[in-house]
CSV table of C-alpha atoms in Angstrom, one decimal:
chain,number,residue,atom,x,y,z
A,247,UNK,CA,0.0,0.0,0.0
A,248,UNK,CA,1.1,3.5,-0.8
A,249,UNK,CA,0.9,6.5,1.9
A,250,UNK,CA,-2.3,7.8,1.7
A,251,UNK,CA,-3.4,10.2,-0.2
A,252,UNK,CA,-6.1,12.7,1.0
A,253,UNK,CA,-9.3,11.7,0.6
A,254,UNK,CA,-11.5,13.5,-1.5
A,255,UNK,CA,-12.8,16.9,0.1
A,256,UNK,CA,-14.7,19.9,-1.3
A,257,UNK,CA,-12.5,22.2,0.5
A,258,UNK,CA,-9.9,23.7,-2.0
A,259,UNK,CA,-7.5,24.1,0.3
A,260,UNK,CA,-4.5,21.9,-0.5
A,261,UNK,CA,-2.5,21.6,3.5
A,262,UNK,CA,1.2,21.4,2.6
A,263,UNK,CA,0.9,18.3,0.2
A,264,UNK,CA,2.7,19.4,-3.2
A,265,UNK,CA,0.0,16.2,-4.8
A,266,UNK,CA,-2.7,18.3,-3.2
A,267,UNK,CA,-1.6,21.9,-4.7
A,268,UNK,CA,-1.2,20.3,-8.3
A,269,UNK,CA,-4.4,18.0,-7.7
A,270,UNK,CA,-6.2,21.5,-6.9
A,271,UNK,CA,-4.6,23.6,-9.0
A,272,UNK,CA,-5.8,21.1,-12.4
A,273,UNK,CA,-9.0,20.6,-10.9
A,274,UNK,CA,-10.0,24.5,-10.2
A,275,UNK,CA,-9.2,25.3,-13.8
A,276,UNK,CA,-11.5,22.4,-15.1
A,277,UNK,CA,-8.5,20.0,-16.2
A,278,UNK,CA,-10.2,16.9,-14.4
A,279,UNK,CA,-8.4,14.4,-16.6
A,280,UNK,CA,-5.2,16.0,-16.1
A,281,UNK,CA,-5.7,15.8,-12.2
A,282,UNK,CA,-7.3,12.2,-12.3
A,283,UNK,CA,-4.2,10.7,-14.4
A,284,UNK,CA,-1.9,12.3,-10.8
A,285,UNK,CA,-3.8,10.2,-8.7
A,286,UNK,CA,-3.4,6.7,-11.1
A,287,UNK,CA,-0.2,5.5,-9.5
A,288,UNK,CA,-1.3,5.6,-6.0
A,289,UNK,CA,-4.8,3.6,-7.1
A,290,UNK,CA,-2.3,1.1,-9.0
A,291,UNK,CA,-0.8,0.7,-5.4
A,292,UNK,CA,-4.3,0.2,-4.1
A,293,UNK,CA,-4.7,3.1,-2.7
A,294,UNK,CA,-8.5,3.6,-1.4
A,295,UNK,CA,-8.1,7.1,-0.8
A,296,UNK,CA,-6.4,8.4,-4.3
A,297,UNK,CA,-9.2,6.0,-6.2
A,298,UNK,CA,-12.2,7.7,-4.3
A,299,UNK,CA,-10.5,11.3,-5.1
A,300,UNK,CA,-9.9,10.2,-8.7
A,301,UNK,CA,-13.9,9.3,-9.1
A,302,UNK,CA,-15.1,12.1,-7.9
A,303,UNK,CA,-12.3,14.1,-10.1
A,304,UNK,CA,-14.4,12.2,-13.1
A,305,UNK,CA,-17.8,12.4,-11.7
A,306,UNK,CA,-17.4,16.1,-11.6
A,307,UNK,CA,-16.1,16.1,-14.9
A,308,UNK,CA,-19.4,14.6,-16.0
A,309,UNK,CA,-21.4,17.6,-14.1
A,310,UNK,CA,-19.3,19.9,-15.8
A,311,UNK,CA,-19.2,19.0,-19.4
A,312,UNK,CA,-21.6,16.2,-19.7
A,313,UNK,CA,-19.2,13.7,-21.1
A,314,UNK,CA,-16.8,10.9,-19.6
A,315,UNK,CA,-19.2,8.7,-18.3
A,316,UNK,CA,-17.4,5.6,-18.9
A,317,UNK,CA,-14.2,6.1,-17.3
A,318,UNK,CA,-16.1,7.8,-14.6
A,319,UNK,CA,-18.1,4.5,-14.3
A,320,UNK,CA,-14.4,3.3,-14.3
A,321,UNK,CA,-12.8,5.4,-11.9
A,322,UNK,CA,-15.7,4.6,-9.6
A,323,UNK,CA,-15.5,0.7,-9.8
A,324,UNK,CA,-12.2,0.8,-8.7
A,325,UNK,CA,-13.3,2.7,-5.7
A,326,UNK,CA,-15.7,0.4,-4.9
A,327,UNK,CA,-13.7,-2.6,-5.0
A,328,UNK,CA,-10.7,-1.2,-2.5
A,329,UNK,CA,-12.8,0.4,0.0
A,330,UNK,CA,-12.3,-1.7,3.1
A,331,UNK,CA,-14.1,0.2,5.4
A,332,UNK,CA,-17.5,1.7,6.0
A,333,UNK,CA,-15.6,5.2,5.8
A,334,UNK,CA,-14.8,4.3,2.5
A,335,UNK,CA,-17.7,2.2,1.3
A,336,UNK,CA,-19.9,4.9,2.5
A,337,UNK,CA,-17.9,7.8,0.5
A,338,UNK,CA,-17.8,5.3,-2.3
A,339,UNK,CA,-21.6,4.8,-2.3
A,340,UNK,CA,-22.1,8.8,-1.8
A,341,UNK,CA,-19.9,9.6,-5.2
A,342,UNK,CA,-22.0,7.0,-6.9
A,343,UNK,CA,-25.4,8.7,-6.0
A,344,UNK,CA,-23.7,11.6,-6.8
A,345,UNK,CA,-22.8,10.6,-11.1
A,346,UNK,CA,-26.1,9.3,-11.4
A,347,UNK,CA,-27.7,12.5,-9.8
A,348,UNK,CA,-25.4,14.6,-12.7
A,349,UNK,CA,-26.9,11.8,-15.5
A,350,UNK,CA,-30.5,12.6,-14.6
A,351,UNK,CA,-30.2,16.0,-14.2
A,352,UNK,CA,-28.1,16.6,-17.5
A,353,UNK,CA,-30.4,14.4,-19.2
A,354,UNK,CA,-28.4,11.7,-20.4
A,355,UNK,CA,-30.1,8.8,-18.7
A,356,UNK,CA,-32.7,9.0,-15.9
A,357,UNK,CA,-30.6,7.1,-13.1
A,358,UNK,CA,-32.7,9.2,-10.4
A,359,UNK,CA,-33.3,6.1,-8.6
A,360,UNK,CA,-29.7,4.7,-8.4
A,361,UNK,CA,-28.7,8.0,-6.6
A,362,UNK,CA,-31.5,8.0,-4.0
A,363,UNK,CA,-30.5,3.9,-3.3
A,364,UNK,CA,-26.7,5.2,-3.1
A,365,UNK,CA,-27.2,8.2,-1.3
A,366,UNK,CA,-29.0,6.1,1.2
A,367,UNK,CA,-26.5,3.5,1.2
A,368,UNK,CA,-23.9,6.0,1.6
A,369,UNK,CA,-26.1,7.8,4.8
A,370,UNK,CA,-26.1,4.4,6.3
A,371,UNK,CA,-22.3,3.3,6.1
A,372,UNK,CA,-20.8,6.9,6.8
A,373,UNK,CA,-20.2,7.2,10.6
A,374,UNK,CA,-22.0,10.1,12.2
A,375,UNK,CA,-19.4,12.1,13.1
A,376,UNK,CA,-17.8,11.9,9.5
A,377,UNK,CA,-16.7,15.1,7.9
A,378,UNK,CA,-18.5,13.6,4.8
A,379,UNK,CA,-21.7,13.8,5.9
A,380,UNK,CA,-21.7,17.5,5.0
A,381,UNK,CA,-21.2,16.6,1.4
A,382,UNK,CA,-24.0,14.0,1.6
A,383,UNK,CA,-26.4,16.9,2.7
A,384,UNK,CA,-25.7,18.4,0.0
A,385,UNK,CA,-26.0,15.7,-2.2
A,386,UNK,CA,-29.6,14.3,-0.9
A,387,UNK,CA,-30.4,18.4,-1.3
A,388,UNK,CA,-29.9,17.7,-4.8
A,389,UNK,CA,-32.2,15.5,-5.0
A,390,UNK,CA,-35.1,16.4,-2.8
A,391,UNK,CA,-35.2,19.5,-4.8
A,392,UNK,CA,-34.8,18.5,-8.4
A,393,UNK,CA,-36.2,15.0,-7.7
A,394,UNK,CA,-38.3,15.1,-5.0
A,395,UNK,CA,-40.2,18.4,-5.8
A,396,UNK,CA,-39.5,19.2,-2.6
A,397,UNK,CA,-38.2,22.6,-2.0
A,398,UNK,CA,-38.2,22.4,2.3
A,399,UNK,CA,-36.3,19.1,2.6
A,400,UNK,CA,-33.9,20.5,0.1
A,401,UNK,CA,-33.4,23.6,2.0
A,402,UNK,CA,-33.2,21.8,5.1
A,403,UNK,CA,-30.5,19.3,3.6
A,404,UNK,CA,-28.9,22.1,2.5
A,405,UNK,CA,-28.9,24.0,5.8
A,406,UNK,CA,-27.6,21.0,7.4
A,407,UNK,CA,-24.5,20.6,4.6
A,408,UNK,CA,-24.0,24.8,5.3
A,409,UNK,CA,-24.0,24.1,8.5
A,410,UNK,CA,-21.5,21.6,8.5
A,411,UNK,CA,-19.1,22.6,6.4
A,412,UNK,CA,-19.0,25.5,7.9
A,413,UNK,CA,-17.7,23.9,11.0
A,414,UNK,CA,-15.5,21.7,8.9
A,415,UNK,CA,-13.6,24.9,7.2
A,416,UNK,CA,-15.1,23.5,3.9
A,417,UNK,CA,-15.4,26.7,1.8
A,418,UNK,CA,-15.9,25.0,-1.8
A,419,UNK,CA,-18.8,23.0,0.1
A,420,UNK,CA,-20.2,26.4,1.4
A,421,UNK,CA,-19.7,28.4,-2.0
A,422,UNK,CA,-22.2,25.3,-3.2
A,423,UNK,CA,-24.7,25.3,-0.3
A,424,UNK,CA,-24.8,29.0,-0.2
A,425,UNK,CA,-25.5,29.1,-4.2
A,426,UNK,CA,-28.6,26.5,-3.7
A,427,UNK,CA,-29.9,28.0,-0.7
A,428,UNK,CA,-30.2,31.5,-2.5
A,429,UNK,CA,-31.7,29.9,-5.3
A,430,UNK,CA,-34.4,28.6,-3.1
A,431,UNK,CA,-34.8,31.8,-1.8
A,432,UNK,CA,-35.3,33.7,-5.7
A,433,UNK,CA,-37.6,31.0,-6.0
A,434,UNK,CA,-39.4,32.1,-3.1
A,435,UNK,CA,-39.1,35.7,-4.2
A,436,UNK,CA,-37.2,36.5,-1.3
A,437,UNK,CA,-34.5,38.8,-3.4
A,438,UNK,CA,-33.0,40.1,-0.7
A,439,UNK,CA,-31.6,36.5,0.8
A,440,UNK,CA,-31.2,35.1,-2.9
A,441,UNK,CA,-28.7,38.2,-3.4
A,442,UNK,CA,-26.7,37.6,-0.9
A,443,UNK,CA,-26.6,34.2,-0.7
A,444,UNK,CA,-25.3,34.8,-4.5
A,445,UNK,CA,-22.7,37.0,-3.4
A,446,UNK,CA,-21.2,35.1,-1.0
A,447,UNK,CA,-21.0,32.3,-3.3
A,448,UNK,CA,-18.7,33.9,-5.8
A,449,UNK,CA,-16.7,35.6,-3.3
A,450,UNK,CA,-15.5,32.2,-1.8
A,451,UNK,CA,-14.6,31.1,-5.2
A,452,UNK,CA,-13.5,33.8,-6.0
A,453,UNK,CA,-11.2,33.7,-2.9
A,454,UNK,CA,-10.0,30.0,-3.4
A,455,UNK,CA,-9.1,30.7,-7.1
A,456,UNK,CA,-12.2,27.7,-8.0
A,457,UNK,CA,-12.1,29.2,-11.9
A,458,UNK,CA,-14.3,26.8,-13.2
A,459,UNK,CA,-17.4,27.5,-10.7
A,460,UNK,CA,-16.9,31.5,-11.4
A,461,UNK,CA,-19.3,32.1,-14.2
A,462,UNK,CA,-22.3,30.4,-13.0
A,463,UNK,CA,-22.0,32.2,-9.9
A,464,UNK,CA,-21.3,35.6,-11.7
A,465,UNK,CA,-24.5,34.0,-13.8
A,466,UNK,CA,-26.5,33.6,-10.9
A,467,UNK,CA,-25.5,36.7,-9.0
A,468,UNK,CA,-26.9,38.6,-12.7
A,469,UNK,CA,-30.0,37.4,-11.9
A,470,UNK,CA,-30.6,39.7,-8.7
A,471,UNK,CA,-29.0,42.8,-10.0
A,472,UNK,CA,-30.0,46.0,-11.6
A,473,UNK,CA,-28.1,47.1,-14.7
A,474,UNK,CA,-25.8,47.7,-15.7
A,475,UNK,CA,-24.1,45.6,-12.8
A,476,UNK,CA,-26.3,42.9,-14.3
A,477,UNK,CA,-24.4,42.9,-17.6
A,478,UNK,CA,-21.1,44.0,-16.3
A,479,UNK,CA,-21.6,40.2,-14.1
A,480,UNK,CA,-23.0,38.2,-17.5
A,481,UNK,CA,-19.9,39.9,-19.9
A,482,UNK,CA,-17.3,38.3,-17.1
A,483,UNK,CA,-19.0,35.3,-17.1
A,484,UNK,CA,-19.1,34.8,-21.1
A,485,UNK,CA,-15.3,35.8,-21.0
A,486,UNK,CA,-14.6,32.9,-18.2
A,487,UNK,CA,-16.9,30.0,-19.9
A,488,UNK,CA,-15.1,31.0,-23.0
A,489,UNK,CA,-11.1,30.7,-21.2
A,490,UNK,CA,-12.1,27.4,-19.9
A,491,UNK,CA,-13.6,26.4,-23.1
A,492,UNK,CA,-17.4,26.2,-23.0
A,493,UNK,CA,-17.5,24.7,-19.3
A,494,UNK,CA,-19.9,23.9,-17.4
A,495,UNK,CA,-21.5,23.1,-20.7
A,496,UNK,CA,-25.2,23.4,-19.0
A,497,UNK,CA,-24.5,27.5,-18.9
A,498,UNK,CA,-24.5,27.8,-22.7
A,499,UNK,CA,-27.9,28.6,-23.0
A,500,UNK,CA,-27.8,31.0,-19.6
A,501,UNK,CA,-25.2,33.1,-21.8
A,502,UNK,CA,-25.9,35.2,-24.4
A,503,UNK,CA,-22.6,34.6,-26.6
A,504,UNK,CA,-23.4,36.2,-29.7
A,505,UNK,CA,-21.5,39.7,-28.7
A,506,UNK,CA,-18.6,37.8,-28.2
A,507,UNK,CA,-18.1,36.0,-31.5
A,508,UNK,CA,-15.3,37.0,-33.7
A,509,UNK,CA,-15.7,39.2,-36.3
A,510,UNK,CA,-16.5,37.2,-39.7
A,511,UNK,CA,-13.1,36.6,-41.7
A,512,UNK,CA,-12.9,39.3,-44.9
């Protein structure tokens, strides 16, 4: 067995560990492959921690630009098969809840579910006092509110994730709860909480350098501003999703990208 590698966290923060720094550093600017393919030595040495980090490298991938599905299947298999405790199992069973969650939503195959059977699984094997748990809040938030219709058990889920990674010092975690929980509020027309919630959203990511999550919280933030801060929010958003290359691919049709196509050759 190899030294462990950290398991997979939605913190950002990278502690001392140079793997860590690049492992972040690939990830925040959307170059999952590049970041999984680190990790592959320490899985070959059956690693449990670097092959849980790796699938959930991949099955963020999959969120982001709807493709990858098999080697995130992959990637997630071999998770499965060295997790030797319920620690890992559980984790194991939560990033598996979680790719079938992206599936569904993204459309590519209704696997709704496989992630509420996962999730479950995952809620059952994860000991209570596990830092995880906050990122299986979030997940089952997912769900109750785009599967479950159920806009108060997401928001208490989500509360619950906020409220624990908070405590935890996971700030990529609370850039997400805080994002969901003020689009919950818009949809209750509560502006007020929606904007900041917004705001506080892209100032974390903004603070942890997490690139690839900046434009649909610039997109978001848009939503609950006057103009011309509205605009001045959707313009750096178009410029971002076009550095990274069209990630997350879902924002496409949030952007208006026709003012920033190059002028037609003469």
């Amino acid at each position: 067995m190899s030294r462990s590698v950290r398991p997979v966290g939605s913190s950002g923060g990278a502690g001392d560990d140079p793997l860590d720094h690049a492992v972040w550093r690939l990830r925040s600017r959307g170059c999952w492959e590049d970041a999984a393919a680190l990790l592959e030595p320490h899985v070959e040495r059956e690693d449990a921690g670097a092959a849980l980090r790796r699938a959930a490298l991949l099955g963020e991938s999959c969120m982001f630009t709807g493709d990858g599905w098999e080697r995130a299947e992959e990637a997630l298999r071999a998770a499965e098969a060295l997790a030797g405790t319920d620690e890992e199992r559980g984790a194991a069973a939560c990033e598996r809840g979680h790719l079938a969650y992206a599936s569904s939503v993204l459309g590519v195959r209704d696997r709704a579910d496989e992630a509420r059977a996962a999730l479950g699984r995952a809620a059952a094997l994860l000991p209570p006092t596990s830092h995880r748990r906050a990122l299986l809040d979030f997940r089952r938030g997912l769900m109750a509110e785009h599967f479950g219709e159920s806009p108060q058990s997401a928001r208490a889920a989500y509360r619950r994730a906020h409220a624990a990674a908070t405590s935890h010092g996971d700030l990529l975690l609370c850039s997400f709860t805080w994002r969901h929980l003020a689009g919950l509020a818009l949809r209750g027309g509560e502006t007020a909480e929606a904007r900041h919630g917004f705001a506080e959203s892209l100032r974390l990511r903004e603070e942890l350098g997490y690139l690839v999550g900046m434009a649909p919280a610039l997109v978001s933030l848009a939503e609950v501003q006057p103009e011309p801060e509205a605009e001045r929010l959707r313009a750096e958003a178009r410029r971002l999703f076009r550095l990274l290359g069209g990630v997350p691919t879902w924002l496409a049709e949030r952007l208006d990208l026709s003012e920033d196509l190059p002028e037609p050759a003469a």
